[in-house]
Amino acid sequence: VGHPVVTADWLNARGRSTLLIYGHYDVQPPDPLDQWKSPPFEPAIRDGYLYGRGAADDKGQMFVHVKAIESYLRTSGSLPVNVKCLFEGEEEIGSHNLYRFLAGRREAWKADAAVLSDMWMLGPDRPAIAESLRGALSAELEVRGQDRDLHSGNFGGAIHNPLQTLCEIIAKLHDSRGAIAIPGFFDRVRDVTPEERAYMARVGPGDALMLEDAGALLGWGEPGFSLYERTTIRPALSVNGIVGGYQGPGAKAVIPARAAAKLNFRLVPDQDPDEIDALFRRFVEQITPRTVRVLVRTLFRARPFVLHREHYAVRAARAALRKGIGVPPEFMRIGGTIPVAHLLQEELGIPTVLMGFALPGDRLHAPNERFLLSNFFRGIETSIHLLAELARL
Amino acid sequence: VGHPVVTADWLNARGRSTLLIYGHYDVQPPDPLDQWKSPPFEPAIRDGYLYGRGAADDKGQMFVHVKAIESYLRTSGSLPVNVKCLFEGEEEIGSHNLYRFLAGRREAWKADAAVLSDMWMLGPDRPAIAESLRGALSAELEVRGQDRDLHSGNFGGAIHNPLQTLCEIIAKLHDSRGAIAIPGFFDRVRDVTPEERAYMARVGPGDALMLEDAGALLGWGEPGFSLYERTTIRPALSVNGIVGGYQGPGAKAVIPARAAAKLNFRLVPDQDPDEIDALFRRFVEQITPRTVRVLVRTLFRARPFVLHREHYAVRAARAALRKGIGVPPEFMRIGGTIPVAHLLQEELGIPTVLMGFALPGDRLHAPNERFLLSNFFRGIETSIHLLAELARL
């Protein structure tokens, strides 16, 4: 069951280093379909962009590296370094089969460096290498009260409504300033140096651009940090959904027997998802009133990723981007989570470089996903240079 | 559009009083369907109970009076008083068409007394007449944030999540003791005398029974009042439902652009639904952070009802219950709302008696609603006696 892991290798560059190229060929669901200007699974070119689901995330960017390998093999007939390709089909649903696939094959998948192009540049002509990714912890919080749904006329005022209780618990997870209120939550958050923050302020998006990208008028969150910082070097907790009580049109006088919320933490070094899970559970227990029971189900855990900035593969990637795009790359911090980056670097021990060719506004996960074709071609050049640079080091 | 108001009358008792019999043939939705032991719309008899949606609320109880009339007409061929039947099909959704129907027909629907059996007894062999009903105010509270759904990895920590904000607003509607926190909300709440409270303590359900009926282990709410008092002579606010964000299985990293809750107030004399609506809206405005916009939509308003305890129709009903059930009735306060009771008594000027034959535990509005068949038959006898008693007075 599941989508196969697709592999390929070329290991004839004796004495040279080995590059693992990761990509994923699965995509997010295309819904809502009616918002696509052309069918999501019929690639269409308009104004220099290729439109379609997966154009950027990640089929198009994965294909960049395939075309680079093809270029080498069709011209010189060989590659300058050894290459292992690892293409999975379940990235968007948790990569479970990839973990299983690699579990017994760690030796076979050893490499000196890995490259992933499942991300975007800072802007047109602003190539970037990912400096960090946040980790994640997803959980479901269920509040159970009385053993059946009640009529809110007959019982309103006498029974602690589980849906209200859920709201009260959620409201206590942040303090009034917008910081997460779980005791101990920040204990392991690594301070970022003033120099690094100054670098972020210089190259990263400002608050105005972040708000424009979000379609929001005002920012919010932990005091003392820019919006870019709040979404990258600081942890976050989001409520992703609540289910409870009557969901239809009009009114229904019900006190539901239970209510549940889906919560999503984003974690930064050196937070440990398991430790945060325990702190979260303990705090929820503390703030849960005796009138209800609470169940916490952990759905997903992923560790943060931090680039090995001084590794020679990073130097090679920087040189390749400078040559391929024509501009030296910057270091970019990312708020999202790519568990496979942690898997490759920390579990398989392969220094990993994330560099992408998509652009902000390419609508990854949304309707009318696209990929700028000129970036596709510049990406191929960059990948060719990466292989050459790795051979040189 | 809508379900028709069904009417009938028998007006041949010259010089005798006129009784208006009200009932409703519409029912609550049967969901959740999987919790029904037999299909909700296929009546099933088990252990002396009739099971099905509407068995008690209100088809079964409405039918009690139809059978009483039938008994008279089939035996003596006439009724001892004049009777007007008013059966509507939209009680559960606000009775809008009934109001419209009666608007131009006030004269035609004059009567000396009205009876409704849309309620329950205090217990087996404990008949009751409703002393009071709470009023209601239903509203939808919608929180709108940024103009599109966002990825909680990329934006978590920087944008005030509308779903979280909704929880924060809801959490502020009650204080930490369980009392409603809206300024001015209690200003018009009428004090109930110590004698009345002593009567309530004597005849009404104790906390233990209330909790058993609710399937709850602990009570909750406004300090200084019993659970029976909290649900009858004190107002309440319940969250009936929340819709926001991802509702499916597993996790989805979304910060939804909007979230909404359905809220339901229960009001007591002399609270005015319009005034409470204004106080609620003002408070919500005060506690809404600048990061989001809030929309309040009022769905429904109803005034509280108080029995005209000394009216002769109440004496007739007491005598009828004593004879029909075999036990003198008590006065019961009800937490729910029956807007038509206020409509009949205050707007049409007809002293109105609510007396029911359902039992606590008959699961009105819930799965496995039922009606004890022996109470159905004793109800018919009671209704027959009511007609006779009204003829005597």
PDB file of C-alpha atoms in Angstrom, chain A residues 122 126 199-214 219 225-229 231, chain B residues 155 158:
ATOM      1  CA  LEU A 122      13.370  35.044  -1.462  1.00  0.00           C
ATOM      2  CA  ARG A 126      17.077  36.372  -4.979  1.00  0.00           C
ATOM      3  CA  TYR A 199      21.023  39.590   8.973  1.00  0.00           C
ATOM      4  CA  MET A 200      17.394  38.445   9.062  1.00  0.00           C
ATOM      5  CA  ALA A 201      16.178  42.025   9.216  1.00  0.00           C
ATOM      6  CA  ARG A 202      18.330  42.837   6.196  1.00  0.00           C
ATOM      7  CA  VAL A 203      17.489  39.944   3.883  1.00  0.00           C
ATOM      8  CA  GLY A 204      14.146  38.686   5.211  1.00  0.00           C
ATOM      9  CA  PRO A 205      10.660  39.994   4.503  1.00  0.00           C
ATOM     10  CA  GLY A 206       9.617  43.030   6.541  1.00  0.00           C
ATOM     11  CA  ASP A 207       6.366  43.160   8.493  1.00  0.00           C
ATOM     12  CA  ALA A 208       4.594  44.993   5.668  1.00  0.00           C
ATOM     13  CA  LEU A 209       5.449  42.289   3.128  1.00  0.00           C
ATOM     14  CA  MET A 210       4.537  39.508   5.577  1.00  0.00           C
ATOM     15  CA  LEU A 211       1.136  41.146   6.167  1.00  0.00           C
ATOM     16  CA  GLU A 212       0.593  41.605   2.442  1.00  0.00           C
ATOM     17  CA  ASP A 213       1.407  37.919   1.849  1.00  0.00           C
ATOM     18  CA  ALA A 214      -1.024  36.991   4.645  1.00  0.00           C
ATOM     19  CA  GLY A 219       0.330  41.440  12.997  1.00  0.00           C
ATOM     20  CA  PHE A 225      10.180  40.028  17.506  1.00  0.00           C
ATOM     21  CA  SER A 226       9.447  40.922  13.894  1.00  0.00           C
ATOM     22  CA  LEU A 227       6.783  38.899  12.079  1.00  0.00           C
ATOM     23  CA  TYR A 228       9.523  37.112  10.107  1.00  0.00           C
ATOM     24  CA  GLU A 229      11.216  36.226  13.407  1.00  0.00           C
ATOM     25  CA  THR A 231       7.422  32.673  12.146  1.00  0.00           C
TER      26      THR A 231
ATOM     27  CA  PHE B 155       2.359  32.215   9.363  1.00  0.00           C
ATOM     28  CA  ALA B 158       2.494  36.240  13.406  1.00  0.00           C
TER      29      ALA B 158
END
